[in-house]
Amino acid sequence: MPAIVEKINLLIRTEAPLSGDRLLKKILRSFDFGRSSPALAEMTEKAMKKSAGRVNKQNGVKFYWRPDQDPETYDICRRNAGSEDLRAAEDIPQQEIKNAICLTLQAGGILTKEALVKETIRTMGFGRSGAALAGAVERGLKYGRRKGEIIQSGVNQFHLPEE
């Protein structure tokens, strides 16, 4: 158990925020387990609870954050381009997607929802779009609008607030 907690803390320190599923897969890989069993998953879940990370739930997914990270003020967007360890849409927190949307709007000005989704997916480093990515961008857009960082004008136009 202490070795698992230590590995979890290392992953949280270096890769947070990360989803619980992604964290579990990385833990299993680091200990050379090909797949999880119920007992192994339970032990890893207990170790995650003992870790130093902060947890918040988004859309039914647990995300683990470093203790010094505040999800409300998180302002980073990590790109997937060139990475051998690509993240899936469900492994990216809404805060990071909102940040990618803001970067996209900063470069593109006022965009329609369709263009914004497509360009944000590119900003995040994905080569192709899919339903999961489009849904994630829409959740990030909703979060950004709720926070007041993204403005909708008209029926289908989005932009950043005027400064």
PDB file of C-alpha atoms in Angstrom:
ATOM      1  CA  MET A   1       0.000   0.000   0.000  1.00  0.00           C
ATOM      2  CA  PRO A   2       2.712   2.596   0.823  1.00  0.00           C
ATOM      3  CA  ALA A   3       4.359   2.022  -2.589  1.00  0.00           C
ATOM      4  CA  ILE A   4       1.039   2.579  -4.366  1.00  0.00           C
ATOM      5  CA  VAL A   5       0.321   5.770  -2.386  1.00  0.00           C
ATOM      6  CA  GLU A   6       3.843   7.020  -3.143  1.00  0.00           C
ATOM      7  CA  LYS A   7       3.350   6.363  -6.883  1.00  0.00           C
ATOM      8  CA  ILE A   8      -0.054   8.082  -6.843  1.00  0.00           C
ATOM      9  CA  ASN A   9       1.459  11.134  -5.151  1.00  0.00           C
ATOM     10  CA  LEU A  10       4.252  11.226  -7.741  1.00  0.00           C
ATOM     11  CA  LEU A  11       1.755  11.052 -10.612  1.00  0.00           C
ATOM     12  CA  ILE A  12      -0.415  13.755  -9.043  1.00  0.00           C
ATOM     13  CA  ARG A  13       2.625  16.013  -8.525  1.00  0.00           C
ATOM     14  CA  THR A  14       3.749  15.631 -12.132  1.00  0.00           C
ATOM     15  CA  GLU A  15       0.518  15.232 -14.136  1.00  0.00           C
ATOM     16  CA  ALA A  16      -2.392  16.747 -12.215  1.00  0.00           C
ATOM     17  CA  PRO A  17      -5.139  17.307 -12.933  1.00  0.00           C
ATOM     18  CA  LEU A  18      -5.830  13.791 -14.100  1.00  0.00           C
ATOM     19  CA  SER A  19      -8.891  11.605 -14.114  1.00  0.00           C
ATOM     20  CA  GLY A  20      -9.285   8.696 -11.733  1.00  0.00           C
ATOM     21  CA  ASP A  21      -9.421   6.244 -14.638  1.00  0.00           C
ATOM     22  CA  ARG A  22      -6.211   7.597 -16.122  1.00  0.00           C
ATOM     23  CA  LEU A  23      -4.544   7.554 -12.720  1.00  0.00           C
ATOM     24  CA  LEU A  24      -5.623   3.936 -12.165  1.00  0.00           C
ATOM     25  CA  LYS A  25      -4.282   2.864 -15.577  1.00  0.00           C
ATOM     26  CA  LYS A  26      -0.955   4.569 -14.925  1.00  0.00           C
ATOM     27  CA  ILE A  27      -0.675   2.924 -11.500  1.00  0.00           C
ATOM     28  CA  LEU A  28      -1.423  -0.507 -12.940  1.00  0.00           C
ATOM     29  CA  ARG A  29       1.119   0.019 -15.725  1.00  0.00           C
ATOM     30  CA  SER A  30       3.784   1.202 -13.303  1.00  0.00           C
ATOM     31  CA  PHE A  31       3.456  -2.036 -11.321  1.00  0.00           C
ATOM     32  CA  ASP A  32       3.304  -4.155 -14.510  1.00  0.00           C
ATOM     33  CA  PHE A  33      -0.337  -5.210 -14.155  1.00  0.00           C
ATOM     34  CA  GLY A  34      -1.991  -5.739 -17.530  1.00  0.00           C
ATOM     35  CA  ARG A  35      -5.506  -5.243 -16.254  1.00  0.00           C
ATOM     36  CA  SER A  36      -7.358  -4.649 -13.052  1.00  0.00           C
ATOM     37  CA  SER A  37      -9.158  -7.140 -10.879  1.00  0.00           C
ATOM     38  CA  PRO A  38     -11.857  -6.125  -8.372  1.00  0.00           C
ATOM     39  CA  ALA A  39      -9.437  -6.636  -5.466  1.00  0.00           C
ATOM     40  CA  LEU A  40      -6.689  -4.626  -7.156  1.00  0.00           C
ATOM     41  CA  ALA A  41      -9.097  -1.836  -8.068  1.00  0.00           C
ATOM     42  CA  GLU A  42     -10.337  -1.698  -4.472  1.00  0.00           C
ATOM     43  CA  MET A  43      -6.792  -1.529  -3.091  1.00  0.00           C
ATOM     44  CA  THR A  44      -5.865   1.212  -5.562  1.00  0.00           C
ATOM     45  CA  GLU A  45      -9.022   3.160  -4.672  1.00  0.00           C
ATOM     46  CA  LYS A  46      -8.042   2.997  -0.980  1.00  0.00           C
ATOM     47  CA  ALA A  47      -4.553   4.212  -1.857  1.00  0.00           C
ATOM     48  CA  MET A  48      -6.028   7.096  -3.875  1.00  0.00           C
ATOM     49  CA  LYS A  49      -7.992   8.163  -0.790  1.00  0.00           C
ATOM     50  CA  LYS A  50      -4.744   8.215   1.216  1.00  0.00           C
ATOM     51  CA  SER A  51      -2.930  10.280  -1.392  1.00  0.00           C
ATOM     52  CA  ALA A  52      -2.110  13.959  -1.047  1.00  0.00           C
ATOM     53  CA  GLY A  53      -4.287  14.902  -4.011  1.00  0.00           C
ATOM     54  CA  ARG A  54      -7.512  16.886  -3.942  1.00  0.00           C
ATOM     55  CA  VAL A  55     -10.491  15.344  -5.679  1.00  0.00           C
ATOM     56  CA  ASN A  56     -13.401  16.936  -7.477  1.00  0.00           C
ATOM     57  CA  LYS A  57     -16.055  15.266  -9.564  1.00  0.00           C
ATOM     58  CA  GLN A  58     -17.106  16.510 -12.986  1.00  0.00           C
ATOM     59  CA  ASN A  59     -19.740  14.861 -15.094  1.00  0.00           C
ATOM     60  CA  GLY A  60     -19.438  11.679 -13.033  1.00  0.00           C
ATOM     61  CA  VAL A  61     -15.634  11.533 -13.372  1.00  0.00           C
ATOM     62  CA  LYS A  62     -13.241  12.034 -10.446  1.00  0.00           C
ATOM     63  CA  PHE A  63     -10.315  14.347 -11.122  1.00  0.00           C
ATOM     64  CA  TYR A  64      -7.225  14.416  -8.916  1.00  0.00           C
ATOM     65  CA  TRP A  65      -5.507  17.757  -8.371  1.00  0.00           C
ATOM     66  CA  ARG A  66      -2.324  18.727  -6.563  1.00  0.00           C
ATOM     67  CA  PRO A  67      -3.005  20.335  -3.178  1.00  0.00           C
ATOM     68  CA  ASP A  68      -1.702  23.669  -4.521  1.00  0.00           C
ATOM     69  CA  GLN A  69      -4.011  23.627  -7.578  1.00  0.00           C
ATOM     70  CA  ASP A  70      -7.368  25.352  -7.377  1.00  0.00           C
ATOM     71  CA  PRO A  71      -9.819  24.114 -10.007  1.00  0.00           C
ATOM     72  CA  GLU A  72     -11.584  27.505  -9.929  1.00  0.00           C
ATOM     73  CA  THR A  73      -8.441  29.422 -10.940  1.00  0.00           C
ATOM     74  CA  TYR A  74      -6.730  26.774 -13.096  1.00  0.00           C
ATOM     75  CA  ASP A  75      -5.514  28.527 -16.258  1.00  0.00           C
ATOM     76  CA  ILE A  76      -3.503  25.924 -18.151  1.00  0.00           C
ATOM     77  CA  CYS A  77      -4.304  24.092 -21.382  1.00  0.00           C
ATOM     78  CA  ARG A  78      -2.089  21.123 -22.237  1.00  0.00           C
ATOM     79  CA  ARG A  79      -1.855  20.064 -25.883  1.00  0.00           C
ATOM     80  CA  ASN A  80      -1.944  16.440 -26.971  1.00  0.00           C
ATOM     81  CA  ALA A  81       0.134  16.963 -30.117  1.00  0.00           C
ATOM     82  CA  GLY A  82       3.225  14.792 -30.310  1.00  0.00           C
ATOM     83  CA  SER A  83       2.439  12.963 -27.105  1.00  0.00           C
ATOM     84  CA  GLU A  84       2.779   9.208 -27.003  1.00  0.00           C
ATOM     85  CA  ASP A  85       0.343   9.111 -24.096  1.00  0.00           C
ATOM     86  CA  LEU A  86      -2.729  10.820 -25.556  1.00  0.00           C
ATOM     87  CA  ARG A  87      -5.536  11.752 -23.206  1.00  0.00           C
ATOM     88  CA  ALA A  88      -9.102  10.861 -24.042  1.00  0.00           C
ATOM     89  CA  ALA A  89     -11.842  13.505 -23.883  1.00  0.00           C
ATOM     90  CA  GLU A  90     -13.100  12.166 -20.557  1.00  0.00           C
ATOM     91  CA  ASP A  91      -9.595  12.535 -19.070  1.00  0.00           C
ATOM     92  CA  ILE A  92      -9.524  16.313 -19.536  1.00  0.00           C
ATOM     93  CA  PRO A  93     -11.150  18.480 -16.850  1.00  0.00           C
ATOM     94  CA  GLN A  94     -13.698  21.087 -17.875  1.00  0.00           C
ATOM     95  CA  GLN A  95     -11.390  23.846 -16.617  1.00  0.00           C
ATOM     96  CA  GLU A  96      -8.703  22.858 -19.106  1.00  0.00           C
ATOM     97  CA  ILE A  97     -11.214  22.614 -21.948  1.00  0.00           C
ATOM     98  CA  LYS A  98     -12.568  26.059 -21.037  1.00  0.00           C
ATOM     99  CA  ASN A  99      -8.999  27.378 -21.199  1.00  0.00           C
ATOM    100  CA  ALA A 100      -8.568  25.867 -24.683  1.00  0.00           C
ATOM    101  CA  ILE A 101     -11.825  27.516 -25.764  1.00  0.00           C
ATOM    102  CA  CYS A 102     -10.590  30.873 -24.473  1.00  0.00           C
ATOM    103  CA  LEU A 103      -7.299  30.471 -26.383  1.00  0.00           C
ATOM    104  CA  THR A 104      -9.270  29.601 -29.506  1.00  0.00           C
ATOM    105  CA  LEU A 105     -11.501  32.661 -29.120  1.00  0.00           C
ATOM    106  CA  GLN A 106      -8.491  34.844 -28.422  1.00  0.00           C
ATOM    107  CA  ALA A 107      -7.041  33.820 -31.787  1.00  0.00           C
ATOM    108  CA  GLY A 108     -10.288  33.677 -33.748  1.00  0.00           C
ATOM    109  CA  GLY A 109     -12.460  36.445 -32.335  1.00  0.00           C
ATOM    110  CA  ILE A 110     -16.181  35.751 -32.607  1.00  0.00           C
ATOM    111  CA  LEU A 111     -16.943  32.185 -33.690  1.00  0.00           C
ATOM    112  CA  THR A 112     -20.046  30.102 -34.285  1.00  0.00           C
ATOM    113  CA  LYS A 113     -20.500  27.122 -31.992  1.00  0.00           C
ATOM    114  CA  GLU A 114     -19.613  24.672 -34.764  1.00  0.00           C
ATOM    115  CA  ALA A 115     -16.433  26.542 -35.679  1.00  0.00           C
ATOM    116  CA  LEU A 116     -15.537  26.997 -32.021  1.00  0.00           C
ATOM    117  CA  VAL A 117     -15.865  23.275 -31.288  1.00  0.00           C
ATOM    118  CA  LYS A 118     -13.804  22.345 -34.348  1.00  0.00           C
ATOM    119  CA  GLU A 119     -11.061  24.908 -33.688  1.00  0.00           C
ATOM    120  CA  THR A 120     -10.888  24.146 -29.959  1.00  0.00           C
ATOM    121  CA  ILE A 121     -10.303  20.478 -30.719  1.00  0.00           C
ATOM    122  CA  ARG A 122      -7.381  21.581 -32.917  1.00  0.00           C
ATOM    123  CA  THR A 123      -6.113  23.935 -30.201  1.00  0.00           C
ATOM    124  CA  MET A 124      -6.040  20.975 -27.818  1.00  0.00           C
ATOM    125  CA  GLY A 125      -3.864  19.032 -30.259  1.00  0.00           C
ATOM    126  CA  PHE A 126      -6.335  16.464 -31.534  1.00  0.00           C
ATOM    127  CA  GLY A 127      -6.167  15.603 -35.217  1.00  0.00           C
ATOM    128  CA  ARG A 128      -9.741  14.385 -35.470  1.00  0.00           C
ATOM    129  CA  SER A 129     -13.046  15.293 -33.955  1.00  0.00           C
ATOM    130  CA  GLY A 130     -15.546  12.854 -32.527  1.00  0.00           C
ATOM    131  CA  ALA A 131     -18.692  12.846 -30.440  1.00  0.00           C
ATOM    132  CA  ALA A 132     -16.753  12.501 -27.171  1.00  0.00           C
ATOM    133  CA  LEU A 133     -14.466  15.443 -27.946  1.00  0.00           C
ATOM    134  CA  ALA A 134     -17.317  17.612 -29.205  1.00  0.00           C
ATOM    135  CA  GLY A 135     -19.303  16.808 -26.045  1.00  0.00           C
ATOM    136  CA  ALA A 136     -16.301  17.666 -23.868  1.00  0.00           C
ATOM    137  CA  VAL A 137     -15.878  21.021 -25.642  1.00  0.00           C
ATOM    138  CA  GLU A 138     -19.585  21.745 -25.165  1.00  0.00           C
ATOM    139  CA  ARG A 139     -19.239  21.013 -21.422  1.00  0.00           C
ATOM    140  CA  GLY A 140     -16.209  23.316 -21.297  1.00  0.00           C
ATOM    141  CA  LEU A 141     -18.196  25.986 -23.143  1.00  0.00           C
ATOM    142  CA  LYS A 142     -21.076  25.698 -20.686  1.00  0.00           C
ATOM    143  CA  TYR A 143     -18.624  25.939 -17.767  1.00  0.00           C
ATOM    144  CA  GLY A 144     -16.909  28.990 -19.316  1.00  0.00           C
ATOM    145  CA  ARG A 145     -20.252  30.737 -19.868  1.00  0.00           C
ATOM    146  CA  ARG A 146     -21.299  30.010 -16.281  1.00  0.00           C
ATOM    147  CA  LYS A 147     -17.994  31.513 -15.036  1.00  0.00           C
ATOM    148  CA  GLY A 148     -18.479  34.581 -17.254  1.00  0.00           C
ATOM    149  CA  GLU A 149     -15.266  33.932 -19.195  1.00  0.00           C
ATOM    150  CA  ILE A 150     -17.082  33.147 -22.452  1.00  0.00           C
ATOM    151  CA  ILE A 151     -19.933  35.252 -23.808  1.00  0.00           C
ATOM    152  CA  GLN A 152     -22.709  34.157 -26.151  1.00  0.00           C
ATOM    153  CA  SER A 153     -24.093  36.863 -28.377  1.00  0.00           C
ATOM    154  CA  GLY A 154     -26.969  36.113 -30.631  1.00  0.00           C
ATOM    155  CA  VAL A 155     -28.129  32.600 -31.234  1.00  0.00           C
ATOM    156  CA  ASN A 156     -24.868  30.992 -32.240  1.00  0.00           C
ATOM    157  CA  GLN A 157     -21.959  33.413 -31.684  1.00  0.00           C
ATOM    158  CA  PHE A 158     -19.344  33.138 -28.932  1.00  0.00           C
ATOM    159  CA  HIS A 159     -16.552  35.486 -27.894  1.00  0.00           C
ATOM    160  CA  LEU A 160     -14.461  36.569 -24.919  1.00  0.00           C
ATOM    161  CA  PRO A 161     -15.705  39.381 -22.674  1.00  0.00           C
ATOM    162  CA  GLU A 162     -14.574  42.844 -23.675  1.00  0.00           C
ATOM    163  CA  GLU A 163     -11.907  44.225 -21.408  1.00  0.00           C
TER     164      GLU A 163
END
